[in-house]
């Protein structure tokens, strides 16, 4: 996470920022609000970040790291072979469903930062997030291939890029479609299965 150690103070800072984003939205949430609720001074916050946008970027990265951890925990509990992909895919499906619901700080932050992408610093945050998303997804696919759960013929890099486009689309969808038109959990799972060459199907 931008080479910043996740100590207790930083973890608390991110958690409080997420809470306030869900309560007030990204634009209305200020570093002063976060400082007041956390009990930290703005100077202490500036020890970790240079701006609110950078703090929001760290929340995106932290969310990705949590998903990555859950994925590998799921992989460790499952057998090798095609059946072994189901539990990790369920983990990713749940995460994507939450992102697509619009009820997550991650989605709100992503949309907010996109609206600020004309700022060079924000463009850099989005680029790092996009590249990290691709690299993380590629790692997941390669782990599946190493364990015989995903066909070796699948192009890990290309599929990871497509996965990232899909994830980004889910983060946007709650702003432009009605509830009845949103992609549901089963559709997300089927997309992942199809993208991975029907891995895990009997």
mmCIF file of C-alpha atoms in Angstrom:
data_model
loop_
_atom_site.group_PDB
_atom_site.id
_atom_site.type_symbol
_atom_site.label_atom_id
_atom_site.label_comp_id
_atom_site.label_asym_id
_atom_site.label_seq_id
_atom_site.Cartn_x
_atom_site.Cartn_y
_atom_site.Cartn_z
ATOM 1 C CA UNK A 1 0.000 0.000 0.000
ATOM 2 C CA UNK A 2 2.201 2.753 -1.335
ATOM 3 C CA UNK A 3 4.963 1.425 0.961
ATOM 4 C CA UNK A 4 3.089 2.566 4.073
ATOM 5 C CA UNK A 5 2.969 0.093 6.938
ATOM 6 C CA UNK A 6 -0.572 -0.742 8.049
ATOM 7 C CA UNK A 7 -0.183 0.114 11.723
ATOM 8 C CA UNK A 8 -3.110 0.527 14.133
ATOM 9 C CA UNK A 9 -3.386 4.292 13.639
ATOM 10 C CA UNK A 10 -3.514 4.009 9.864
ATOM 11 C CA UNK A 11 -5.995 1.145 10.030
ATOM 12 C CA UNK A 12 -8.225 3.234 12.309
ATOM 13 C CA UNK A 13 -7.893 6.189 9.961
ATOM 14 C CA UNK A 14 -9.019 4.155 6.952
ATOM 15 C CA UNK A 15 -11.918 2.582 8.842
ATOM 16 C CA UNK A 16 -13.213 5.954 10.038
ATOM 17 C CA UNK A 17 -12.833 7.469 6.577
ATOM 18 C CA UNK A 18 -14.902 4.592 5.151
ATOM 19 C CA UNK A 19 -17.600 5.139 7.775
ATOM 20 C CA UNK A 20 -17.802 8.835 6.991
ATOM 21 C CA UNK A 21 -17.909 8.230 3.238
ATOM 22 C CA UNK A 22 -20.901 5.929 3.717
ATOM 23 C CA UNK A 23 -22.580 8.563 5.902
ATOM 24 C CA UNK A 24 -21.780 11.757 4.009
ATOM 25 C CA UNK A 25 -20.359 10.815 0.626
ATOM 26 C CA UNK A 26 -16.879 11.497 -0.707
ATOM 27 C CA UNK A 27 -17.230 15.178 -1.524
ATOM 28 C CA UNK A 28 -18.718 16.145 1.828
ATOM 29 C CA UNK A 29 -16.185 14.153 3.853
ATOM 30 C CA UNK A 30 -13.169 16.266 4.821
ATOM 31 C CA UNK A 31 -9.861 15.460 6.443
ATOM 32 C CA UNK A 32 -10.961 17.661 9.340
ATOM 33 C CA UNK A 33 -14.099 15.512 9.796
ATOM 34 C CA UNK A 34 -11.953 12.389 9.823
ATOM 35 C CA UNK A 35 -9.467 13.950 12.229
ATOM 36 C CA UNK A 36 -12.247 15.017 14.616
ATOM 37 C CA UNK A 37 -13.825 11.570 14.742
ATOM 38 C CA UNK A 38 -10.548 9.655 14.920
ATOM 39 C CA UNK A 39 -9.049 11.810 17.630
ATOM 40 C CA UNK A 40 -5.995 12.393 15.447
ATOM 41 C CA UNK A 41 -4.742 15.813 14.463
ATOM 42 C CA UNK A 42 -4.677 16.832 10.825
ATOM 43 C CA UNK A 43 -0.909 16.908 11.200
ATOM 44 C CA UNK A 44 -0.968 13.234 12.187
ATOM 45 C CA UNK A 45 -3.089 12.431 9.149
ATOM 46 C CA UNK A 46 -0.651 14.294 6.903
ATOM 47 C CA UNK A 47 2.028 11.941 8.238
ATOM 48 C CA UNK A 48 0.307 9.224 6.185
ATOM 49 C CA UNK A 49 -1.203 11.118 3.239
ATOM 50 C CA UNK A 50 -0.824 14.400 1.406
ATOM 51 C CA UNK A 51 -4.508 14.801 0.606
ATOM 52 C CA UNK A 52 -8.014 13.425 0.987
ATOM 53 C CA UNK A 53 -7.728 11.901 -2.477
ATOM 54 C CA UNK A 54 -4.615 9.974 -1.478
ATOM 55 C CA UNK A 55 -6.393 8.700 1.637
ATOM 56 C CA UNK A 56 -9.288 7.539 -0.513
ATOM 57 C CA UNK A 57 -6.827 5.785 -2.823
ATOM 58 C CA UNK A 58 -5.412 3.939 0.165
ATOM 59 C CA UNK A 59 -8.914 2.708 1.015
ATOM 60 C CA UNK A 60 -9.209 1.262 -2.490
ATOM 61 C CA UNK A 61 -5.866 -0.497 -2.106
ATOM 62 C CA UNK A 62 -6.770 -1.802 1.357
ATOM 63 C CA UNK A 63 -10.004 -3.266 -0.009
ATOM 64 C CA UNK A 64 -8.088 -5.053 -2.742
ATOM 65 C CA UNK A 65 -5.608 -6.427 -0.232
ATOM 66 C CA UNK A 66 -8.454 -7.787 1.931
ATOM 67 C CA UNK A 67 -9.975 -9.537 -1.074
ATOM 68 C CA UNK A 68 -6.577 -10.951 -2.001
ATOM 69 C CA UNK A 69 -6.120 -12.306 1.518
ATOM 70 C CA UNK A 70 -9.568 -13.924 1.514
ATOM 71 C CA UNK A 71 -8.880 -15.447 -1.896
ATOM 72 C CA UNK A 72 -5.655 -17.111 -0.772
ATOM 73 C CA UNK A 73 -7.239 -18.273 2.468
ATOM 74 C CA UNK A 74 -9.961 -19.892 0.372
ATOM 75 C CA UNK A 75 -7.389 -21.476 -1.954
ATOM 76 C CA UNK A 76 -5.559 -22.954 1.039
ATOM 77 C CA UNK A 77 -8.759 -24.704 2.174
ATOM 78 C CA UNK A 78 -9.684 -26.229 -1.171
ATOM 79 C CA UNK A 79 -8.392 -29.279 -3.078
ATOM 80 C CA UNK A 80 -6.404 -29.103 -6.294
ATOM 81 C CA UNK A 81 -8.180 -29.751 -9.575
ATOM 82 C CA UNK A 82 -11.246 -28.273 -11.293
ATOM 83 C CA UNK A 83 -13.472 -28.530 -8.206
ATOM 84 C CA UNK A 84 -10.964 -26.494 -6.226
ATOM 85 C CA UNK A 85 -11.809 -23.272 -8.074
ATOM 86 C CA UNK A 86 -15.370 -23.038 -6.784
ATOM 87 C CA UNK A 87 -14.703 -21.735 -3.297
ATOM 88 C CA UNK A 88 -12.191 -19.060 -4.393
ATOM 89 C CA UNK A 89 -14.585 -17.985 -7.160
ATOM 90 C CA UNK A 90 -17.372 -17.677 -4.624
ATOM 91 C CA UNK A 91 -15.096 -15.407 -2.589
ATOM 92 C CA UNK A 92 -14.494 -13.183 -5.620
ATOM 93 C CA UNK A 93 -18.172 -13.281 -6.593
ATOM 94 C CA UNK A 94 -19.208 -12.022 -3.166
ATOM 95 C CA UNK A 95 -16.677 -9.200 -3.331
ATOM 96 C CA UNK A 96 -17.796 -8.189 -6.824
ATOM 97 C CA UNK A 97 -21.449 -8.320 -5.791
ATOM 98 C CA UNK A 98 -20.721 -5.955 -2.905
ATOM 99 C CA UNK A 99 -18.824 -3.616 -5.215
ATOM 100 C CA UNK A 100 -21.636 -3.649 -7.756
ATOM 101 C CA UNK A 101 -24.350 -3.003 -5.201
ATOM 102 C CA UNK A 102 -23.237 0.583 -4.654
ATOM 103 C CA UNK A 103 -23.363 -0.003 -0.907
ATOM 104 C CA UNK A 104 -19.601 0.025 -0.506
ATOM 105 C CA UNK A 105 -17.170 2.845 0.104
ATOM 106 C CA UNK A 106 -15.009 1.339 -2.637
ATOM 107 C CA UNK A 107 -17.574 2.097 -5.339
ATOM 108 C CA UNK A 108 -18.242 5.592 -4.048
ATOM 109 C CA UNK A 109 -14.521 6.352 -3.946
ATOM 110 C CA UNK A 110 -13.904 4.946 -7.416
ATOM 111 C CA UNK A 111 -16.651 7.110 -8.947
ATOM 112 C CA UNK A 112 -15.480 10.158 -7.001
ATOM 113 C CA UNK A 113 -11.879 9.756 -8.128
ATOM 114 C CA UNK A 114 -12.967 9.253 -11.740
ATOM 115 C CA UNK A 115 -14.708 12.608 -11.537
ATOM 116 C CA UNK A 116 -11.402 14.144 -10.399
ATOM 117 C CA UNK A 117 -9.132 12.421 -12.904
ATOM 118 C CA UNK A 118 -8.158 15.704 -14.556
ATOM 119 C CA UNK A 119 -5.936 16.265 -11.506
ATOM 120 C CA UNK A 120 -2.515 14.655 -12.124
ATOM 121 C CA UNK A 121 -2.291 13.253 -8.573
ATOM 122 C CA UNK A 122 -5.710 11.586 -8.878
ATOM 123 C CA UNK A 123 -4.871 10.252 -12.338
ATOM 124 C CA UNK A 124 -1.808 8.653 -10.756
ATOM 125 C CA UNK A 125 -3.910 7.079 -7.991
ATOM 126 C CA UNK A 126 -6.342 5.624 -10.527
ATOM 127 C CA UNK A 127 -3.522 4.317 -12.707
ATOM 128 C CA UNK A 128 -1.893 2.552 -9.732
ATOM 129 C CA UNK A 129 -5.237 1.087 -8.686
ATOM 130 C CA UNK A 130 -5.920 -0.157 -12.215
ATOM 131 C CA UNK A 131 -2.473 -1.707 -12.590
ATOM 132 C CA UNK A 132 -2.693 -3.313 -9.139
ATOM 133 C CA UNK A 133 -6.122 -4.731 -10.027
ATOM 134 C CA UNK A 134 -4.736 -6.354 -13.167
ATOM 135 C CA UNK A 135 -1.675 -7.752 -11.381
ATOM 136 C CA UNK A 136 -3.801 -9.148 -8.542
ATOM 137 C CA UNK A 137 -6.278 -10.801 -10.907
ATOM 138 C CA UNK A 138 -3.437 -12.248 -12.976
ATOM 139 C CA UNK A 139 -1.928 -13.758 -9.824
ATOM 140 C CA UNK A 140 -5.272 -15.367 -8.951
ATOM 141 C CA UNK A 141 -5.543 -16.894 -12.415
ATOM 142 C CA UNK A 142 -1.981 -18.193 -12.344
ATOM 143 C CA UNK A 143 -2.575 -19.781 -8.933
ATOM 144 C CA UNK A 144 -5.630 -21.516 -10.383
ATOM 145 C CA UNK A 145 -3.570 -22.753 -13.324
ATOM 146 C CA UNK A 146 -0.806 -24.039 -11.048
ATOM 147 C CA UNK A 147 -3.386 -26.005 -9.063
ATOM 148 C CA UNK A 148 -5.023 -27.490 -12.145
ATOM 149 C CA UNK A 149 -8.293 -25.612 -11.567
ATOM 150 C CA UNK A 150 -7.984 -23.250 -14.558
ATOM 151 C CA UNK A 151 -6.922 -24.406 -18.042
ATOM 152 C CA UNK A 152 -3.308 -23.560 -18.810
ATOM 153 C CA UNK A 153 -4.500 -22.355 -22.232
ATOM 154 C CA UNK A 154 -6.129 -19.315 -20.622
ATOM 155 C CA UNK A 155 -4.106 -16.140 -21.231
ATOM 156 C CA UNK A 156 -3.685 -14.939 -17.637
ATOM 157 C CA UNK A 157 -2.725 -11.371 -18.521
ATOM 158 C CA UNK A 158 -5.517 -10.794 -21.043
ATOM 159 C CA UNK A 159 -8.128 -12.434 -18.820
ATOM 160 C CA UNK A 160 -6.973 -10.359 -15.853
ATOM 161 C CA UNK A 161 -7.434 -7.203 -17.926
ATOM 162 C CA UNK A 162 -10.939 -8.275 -18.916
ATOM 163 C CA UNK A 163 -11.715 -9.102 -15.281
ATOM 164 C CA UNK A 164 -10.606 -5.607 -14.260
ATOM 165 C CA UNK A 165 -12.801 -3.981 -16.913
ATOM 166 C CA UNK A 166 -15.729 -6.039 -15.610
ATOM 167 C CA UNK A 167 -14.995 -5.022 -12.013
ATOM 168 C CA UNK A 168 -14.785 -1.359 -12.976
ATOM 169 C CA UNK A 169 -18.097 -1.670 -14.790
ATOM 170 C CA UNK A 170 -19.723 -3.105 -11.684
ATOM 171 C CA UNK A 171 -18.425 -0.149 -9.684
ATOM 172 C CA UNK A 172 -20.109 2.224 -12.129
ATOM 173 C CA UNK A 173 -23.393 0.383 -12.726
ATOM 174 C CA UNK A 174 -25.254 1.472 -9.583
ATOM 175 C CA UNK A 175 -25.044 5.078 -10.786
ATOM 176 C CA UNK A 176 -26.618 4.478 -14.178
ATOM 177 C CA UNK A 177 -29.011 1.483 -13.967
ATOM 178 C CA UNK A 178 -32.088 0.611 -11.928
ATOM 179 C CA UNK A 179 -32.022 -2.178 -9.345
ATOM 180 C CA UNK A 180 -33.891 -4.564 -11.628
ATOM 181 C CA UNK A 181 -31.273 -4.228 -14.351
ATOM 182 C CA UNK A 182 -28.223 -4.798 -12.167
ATOM 183 C CA UNK A 183 -26.070 -7.886 -12.635
ATOM 184 C CA UNK A 184 -26.789 -10.373 -9.874
ATOM 185 C CA UNK A 185 -24.518 -12.741 -7.972
ATOM 186 C CA UNK A 186 -25.254 -15.761 -10.176
ATOM 187 C CA UNK A 187 -24.497 -13.776 -13.329
ATOM 188 C CA UNK A 188 -21.199 -12.618 -11.846
ATOM 189 C CA UNK A 189 -20.242 -16.203 -10.984
ATOM 190 C CA UNK A 190 -21.164 -17.428 -14.470
ATOM 191 C CA UNK A 191 -19.123 -14.638 -16.046
ATOM 192 C CA UNK A 192 -16.082 -15.646 -14.013
ATOM 193 C CA UNK A 193 -16.575 -19.308 -14.919
ATOM 194 C CA UNK A 194 -16.873 -18.504 -18.617
ATOM 195 C CA UNK A 195 -13.862 -16.193 -18.527
ATOM 196 C CA UNK A 196 -11.819 -18.997 -16.999
ATOM 197 C CA UNK A 197 -12.752 -21.525 -19.667
ATOM 198 C CA UNK A 198 -15.586 -23.174 -17.757
ATOM 199 C CA UNK A 199 -13.255 -24.150 -14.909
ATOM 200 C CA UNK A 200 -14.888 -26.226 -12.241
ATOM 201 C CA UNK A 201 -17.828 -27.358 -14.317
ATOM 202 C CA UNK A 202 -18.768 -30.982 -14.189
#
